[in-house]
Coordinates of C-alpha atoms in Angstrom, one line a residue:
M1 CA 0.0 0.0 0.0
K2 CA 1.2 3.8 -0.2
A3 CA 1.6 5.3 2.9
I4 CA 3.6 8.5 4.5
M5 CA 6.0 6.9 7.1
L6 CA 8.0 9.1 9.4
R7 CA 11.7 7.3 9.7
E8 CA 13.4 10.3 11.5
T9 CA 12.4 13.6 12.9
G10 CA 12.9 16.8 11.0
E11 CA 11.0 19.1 8.7
P12 CA 7.8 18.4 6.7
S13 CA 9.5 18.6 3.5
Q14 CA 11.2 15.2 3.8
L15 CA 8.1 13.5 4.0
K16 CA 7.2 11.3 0.7
L17 CA 4.6 8.8 -0.2
Q18 CA 6.1 5.3 0.0
D19 CA 5.2 1.8 -0.6
I20 CA 5.0 -0.4 2.5
E21 CA 3.3 -3.8 3.4
K22 CA -0.4 -3.5 3.9
P23 CA -1.3 -4.3 7.6
K24 CA -3.0 -7.7 8.5
P25 CA -5.7 -7.7 11.4
G26 CA -5.5 -9.3 14.7
P27 CA -8.5 -11.1 16.2
N28 CA -10.3 -8.0 17.4
D29 CA -9.0 -5.6 14.6
V30 CA -10.5 -4.2 11.7
I31 CA -8.6 -3.1 8.4
V32 CA -10.2 0.2 7.1
R33 CA -9.7 1.2 3.4
L34 CA -9.1 5.1 4.1
Q35 CA -11.0 7.6 1.8
A36 CA -9.8 10.8 3.5
A37 CA -7.6 11.6 6.6
S38 CA -7.1 15.0 8.2
L39 CA -4.1 17.0 9.8
N40 CA -3.8 18.1 13.3
R41 CA -1.0 19.9 15.1
R42 CA 0.0 16.8 16.8
D43 CA 1.3 15.6 13.3
L44 CA 3.7 18.5 13.1
M45 CA 4.8 17.9 16.6
V46 CA 5.7 14.2 15.7
V47 CA 7.6 15.2 12.7
K48 CA 9.7 17.8 14.6
G49 CA 10.2 15.3 17.4
Q50 CA 8.3 17.2 20.0
Y51 CA 5.8 14.8 21.1
P52 CA 6.3 12.4 24.0
G53 CA 6.5 8.8 23.7
M54 CA 7.3 8.7 20.2
K55 CA 8.5 5.6 18.5
L56 CA 10.0 5.4 14.9
P57 CA 9.3 4.4 12.1
A58 CA 5.7 5.1 12.0
I59 CA 3.0 6.2 9.7
L60 CA 1.6 9.5 10.7
G61 CA -2.2 10.5 11.0
S62 CA -4.7 10.4 13.8
D63 CA -7.8 11.2 12.0
G64 CA -9.7 9.1 9.1
A65 CA -12.7 7.7 7.6
G66 CA -13.3 5.0 5.3
K67 CA -14.8 1.5 4.5
V68 CA -14.2 -1.7 6.3
V69 CA -12.5 -4.3 3.9
E70 CA -11.2 -7.1 6.7
V71 CA -12.1 -8.2 9.9
G72 CA -10.5 -10.2 12.8
G73 CA -11.7 -13.6 13.7
E74 CA -13.2 -12.3 16.9
V75 CA -15.1 -9.2 15.6
Q76 CA -18.8 -8.8 15.7
N77 CA -21.3 -6.1 14.5
V78 CA -18.8 -4.6 12.3
F79 CA -18.9 -6.1 8.9
I80 CA -16.9 -5.8 5.5
G81 CA -18.4 -2.9 3.6
D82 CA -19.3 -0.8 6.7
E83 CA -18.6 3.2 6.3
V84 CA -16.8 4.2 9.4
I85 CA -15.2 7.0 11.5
I86 CA -12.2 6.3 13.6
N87 CA -11.7 7.3 17.1
P88 CA -8.2 8.0 17.3
G89 CA -7.8 7.7 21.3
I90 CA -6.6 4.1 21.8
N91 CA -6.8 2.3 25.4
W92 CA -8.4 5.1 27.0
G93 CA -9.5 2.7 30.0
N94 CA -12.9 2.0 31.7
D95 CA -13.1 5.1 33.8
K96 CA -14.6 7.8 31.6
D97 CA -13.5 10.6 33.8
K98 CA -9.7 10.0 33.2
K99 CA -7.5 8.2 30.8
S100 CA -5.5 5.2 31.6
T101 CA -1.7 5.3 31.7
D102 CA -1.8 3.0 28.6
F103 CA -3.6 5.7 26.6
Q104 CA -2.1 6.6 23.1
V105 CA -3.1 8.5 19.9
L106 CA -3.2 7.0 16.4
G107 CA -0.3 8.0 14.6
N108 CA 2.6 7.4 16.8
P109 CA 3.5 5.1 18.1
T110 CA 0.7 3.1 16.5
D111 CA 0.6 3.4 12.8
G112 CA -1.9 5.9 11.6
T113 CA -4.2 7.3 8.8
F114 CA -1.9 8.8 6.2
A115 CA -2.1 5.8 4.2
Q116 CA -4.5 3.6 2.0
Y117 CA -5.2 1.2 4.9
V118 CA -5.2 1.3 8.7
K119 CA -5.5 -1.6 11.2
I120 CA -7.5 -0.4 14.0
P121 CA -9.2 -2.1 17.3
V122 CA -12.7 -2.8 16.5
E123 CA -14.0 -0.6 19.5
N124 CA -12.5 2.5 17.8
V125 CA -14.6 2.5 14.5
Y126 CA -18.0 4.0 14.7
A127 CA -20.6 4.3 11.9
K128 CA -20.0 7.5 9.7
P129 CA -22.5 10.2 10.1
T130 CA -24.7 9.9 6.9
H131 CA -25.0 13.6 6.4
L132 CA -21.1 14.1 6.3
S133 CA -18.9 13.7 3.2
W134 CA -15.8 11.4 3.2
E135 CA -13.7 14.5 3.8
E136 CA -16.1 16.1 6.6
A137 CA -16.1 12.9 8.4
A138 CA -12.2 12.5 8.3
A139 CA -12.0 16.2 9.5
L140 CA -14.2 15.3 12.7
P141 CA -12.6 12.9 15.1
L142 CA -9.7 14.3 17.1
A143 CA -10.5 18.0 16.9
G144 CA -14.3 17.4 17.5
L145 CA -13.8 15.2 20.5
T146 CA -11.2 17.5 22.0
A147 CA -13.7 20.5 21.4
Y148 CA -16.8 18.2 22.8
R149 CA -15.0 17.2 26.1
A150 CA -13.4 20.6 26.8
L151 CA -16.6 22.6 26.2
I152 CA -19.4 20.1 27.4
T153 CA -18.0 17.3 29.5
K154 CA -15.4 19.3 31.3
G155 CA -16.4 22.9 30.7
K156 CA -20.3 22.1 31.4
V157 CA -21.1 24.9 29.0
K158 CA -24.7 26.2 29.9
K159 CA -27.2 27.8 27.7
G160 CA -26.8 31.6 27.5
E161 CA -23.4 31.8 29.0
T162 CA -20.5 33.9 27.5
V163 CA -17.7 31.7 26.0
L164 CA -14.4 32.8 24.9
I165 CA -12.3 31.0 22.6
P166 CA -8.6 32.4 22.1
G167 CA -6.9 31.9 18.9
V168 CA -9.6 31.0 16.4
G169 CA -8.8 29.4 13.3
G170 CA -7.3 25.9 14.1
G171 CA -9.4 22.6 13.9
V172 CA -10.7 22.4 17.7
A173 CA -11.3 26.2 18.0
T174 CA -13.6 25.9 15.0
F175 CA -15.5 23.1 16.4
L176 CA -15.6 25.0 19.6
V177 CA -17.3 28.0 17.9
Q178 CA -19.9 25.7 16.0
F179 CA -20.7 23.6 19.2
A180 CA -20.9 26.6 21.6
A181 CA -22.7 28.8 19.4
L182 CA -25.8 26.4 19.8
G183 CA -26.9 27.9 23.1
A184 CA -24.0 30.2 24.2
K185 CA -22.7 33.7 23.3
V186 CA -19.2 33.1 21.6
Y187 CA -16.6 35.5 21.3
V188 CA -13.1 34.8 20.0
T189 CA -9.7 36.3 19.5
S190 CA -7.4 36.2 16.5
S191 CA -4.1 38.2 15.1
K192 CA -6.1 38.3 11.7
E193 CA -9.4 40.3 11.3
E194 CA -10.4 37.9 8.4
K195 CA -10.5 35.1 10.9
I196 CA -12.8 36.9 13.3
E197 CA -15.1 37.8 10.5
K198 CA -15.1 34.0 9.4
A199 CA -16.0 32.9 12.9
K200 CA -18.9 35.3 13.0
E201 CA -20.3 33.4 9.9
F202 CA -20.3 29.9 11.9
G203 CA -22.0 31.7 15.1
A204 CA -19.6 33.8 17.1
V205 CA -21.0 37.2 18.3
G206 CA -17.8 38.9 17.9
G207 CA -14.2 39.1 18.7
V208 CA -11.0 41.1 19.1
N209 CA -7.6 41.3 17.5
Y210 CA -5.1 40.3 20.3
T211 CA -2.2 42.1 18.8
A212 CA -4.0 45.5 19.8
D213 CA -2.4 46.9 23.1
D214 CA -5.7 47.3 24.6
W215 CA -7.3 44.1 23.4
S216 CA -8.3 42.7 27.0
E217 CA -10.1 45.9 27.6
K218 CA -11.8 46.0 24.5
L219 CA -12.8 42.4 25.0
E220 CA -14.1 43.1 28.7
K221 CA -16.1 45.9 27.3
L222 CA -17.5 44.0 24.5
T223 CA -18.4 40.8 26.6
G224 CA -19.0 42.2 30.0
G225 CA -16.8 39.2 31.4
I226 CA -16.6 35.6 30.6
D227 CA -18.3 32.5 31.9
L228 CA -16.0 29.8 30.3
S229 CA -12.8 30.3 28.5
I230 CA -11.5 27.2 26.5
D231 CA -7.9 27.8 26.0
S232 CA -5.1 26.2 23.8
I233 CA -2.5 29.0 23.9
G234 CA -1.3 29.5 27.3
G235 CA 1.8 31.8 27.7
D236 CA 1.4 35.5 28.4
S237 CA -2.2 35.9 27.5
F238 CA -3.4 33.2 29.9
S239 CA -3.5 35.8 32.8
T240 CA -5.9 37.8 30.7
L241 CA -8.3 35.0 30.7
V242 CA -8.3 35.1 34.7
S243 CA -8.9 38.9 34.7
L244 CA -11.7 38.7 32.2
G245 CA -13.3 35.7 34.2
K246 CA -16.7 36.5 36.0
I247 CA -17.1 35.1 39.7
G248 CA -17.6 31.5 39.5
S249 CA -16.4 31.1 35.9
R250 CA -14.1 28.5 34.3
I251 CA -11.1 28.1 32.4
V252 CA -10.4 24.8 30.5
S253 CA -7.1 24.2 28.9
F254 CA -6.5 21.7 26.3
G255 CA -2.8 22.9 25.1
A256 CA -0.2 25.5 25.4
T257 CA 1.2 26.5 22.1
R258 CA 2.9 29.4 23.7
G259 CA 4.3 27.5 26.4
A260 CA 4.4 28.3 30.4
V261 CA 2.2 31.0 31.9
P262 CA 4.6 33.6 33.6
N263 CA 3.5 35.5 36.7
L264 CA 0.0 34.0 37.2
F265 CA -1.5 35.7 40.1
L266 CA -3.4 33.1 41.7
P267 CA -5.2 35.0 44.4
S268 CA -7.2 36.6 41.5
M269 CA -8.6 33.0 40.9
T270 CA -9.2 32.5 44.4
V271 CA -11.1 35.6 44.9
K272 CA -13.2 34.9 41.9
E273 CA -13.7 31.2 43.0
M274 CA -12.7 30.4 39.6
S275 CA -11.9 26.7 38.4
L276 CA -9.1 25.9 36.2
I277 CA -9.5 22.5 34.4
G278 CA -7.2 20.6 32.3
S279 CA -8.7 18.5 29.3
T280 CA -7.1 16.0 26.5
M281 CA -9.0 14.1 23.9
G282 CA -11.9 12.2 25.2
S283 CA -13.3 8.9 26.3
P284 CA -15.1 6.5 24.1
Q285 CA -18.4 7.7 25.8
D286 CA -17.4 11.2 24.8
F287 CA -16.8 10.3 21.3
A288 CA -20.2 8.6 20.8
E289 CA -21.8 11.5 22.5
M290 CA -19.9 14.0 20.2
L291 CA -21.0 11.9 17.1
K292 CA -24.7 11.9 18.3
F293 CA -24.5 15.8 19.0
V294 CA -23.0 16.4 15.4
E295 CA -25.8 14.2 14.0
E296 CA -28.6 15.8 15.8
H297 CA -27.6 19.4 15.1
Q298 CA -26.4 18.3 11.4
I299 CA -23.3 19.9 11.9
H300 CA -20.7 20.1 9.1
P301 CA -17.0 20.5 9.8
I302 CA -15.5 23.6 8.8
L303 CA -12.9 22.5 6.0
D304 CA -10.0 24.9 5.0
E305 CA -8.5 23.0 1.9
T306 CA -8.3 19.5 0.8
L307 CA -5.0 18.2 -0.6
S308 CA -3.9 14.8 -2.1
L309 CA -1.9 12.5 0.5
E310 CA 1.4 13.4 -1.3
Q311 CA 0.8 17.0 -0.6
L312 CA 1.1 16.7 3.2
P313 CA 4.3 18.8 3.6
E314 CA 2.2 21.6 1.9
G315 CA -0.5 21.2 4.6
L316 CA 1.8 20.9 7.6
F317 CA 3.4 24.0 6.5
K318 CA 0.4 25.9 6.1
M319 CA -0.8 24.9 9.5
E320 CA 2.5 25.8 11.1
Q321 CA 2.2 29.4 9.7
G322 CA -1.3 29.5 11.3
E323 CA -2.7 30.4 7.7
N324 CA -5.6 27.9 7.9
F325 CA -9.3 28.4 9.1
G326 CA -10.6 24.9 10.0
K327 CA -9.3 21.6 9.1
I328 CA -7.1 20.6 6.2
V329 CA -8.1 17.3 4.8
L330 CA -6.2 14.8 2.7
T331 CA -7.8 12.6 -0.1
I332 CA -6.3 9.0 -0.2
P333 CA -5.4 7.5 -3.3
Q334 CA -7.6 4.6 -4.4
D335 CA -5.2 2.7 -6.7

């Protein structure tokens, strides 16, 4: 089969389409013939050697959707020809509230979806939502799951609340806008005015450009304070989320692209009785509930661009530069 396998860390430009052996299913595995896959920032971190627990060589890619073409001998209730979407979180464990120490994400160390075929445990495949195209389905899993758990399972968003999503544009952030806008008042930040305007098209009430010196004052005046912030940035701007928070508000953090938070004044959180909550990916229950939520509300993932599998380096570069709004999707060659 054709695949993109990472053999040594470096730059995206090194990644080439290769011919490698097609996987064989174990007793409780299925083989999925992929129709489409999508990029996540995690893929870029793996390429650059910045992700913990890496093992090389490995086929990249966490997200994908396709058709089941083989099943293991002990597989039940999944059949050849089924159209499926893949939950990329493997070995979550039995506790829906926290992942096990064996938890890992498809695409390293386990071979992933930037290939014509992928082997996956049967419990990680779910029926593809019928209202989604292959490209939309492939865009949903990791980012949609992360957004759902951060906003709903952990953030416990309520109707009418004011929600802040800093740094809108990436896959998770765009899902957060779509999910939260169904009942909350959503505000965003970005360094690009066009991204703020784009977010308004998908449900945001408004936003501010964080490159302005007085962006926090503008945001406070615009919102009147925040009930729930969902952050993936960290760094210097995190303290502003604390200052914007109302009494009893929450901050859910699912990443820190700008690194550690300096000079965080904890008494501000104490006086406001704020909650700071960490969140990563999600449980199988979260994934099933997220799919139900997406189907119930007929949500279509926001796609930035669709590329061929061999154009992966181009997609990773675009994501690294922060030029995308929504998910970058890869079509998988069928011959």
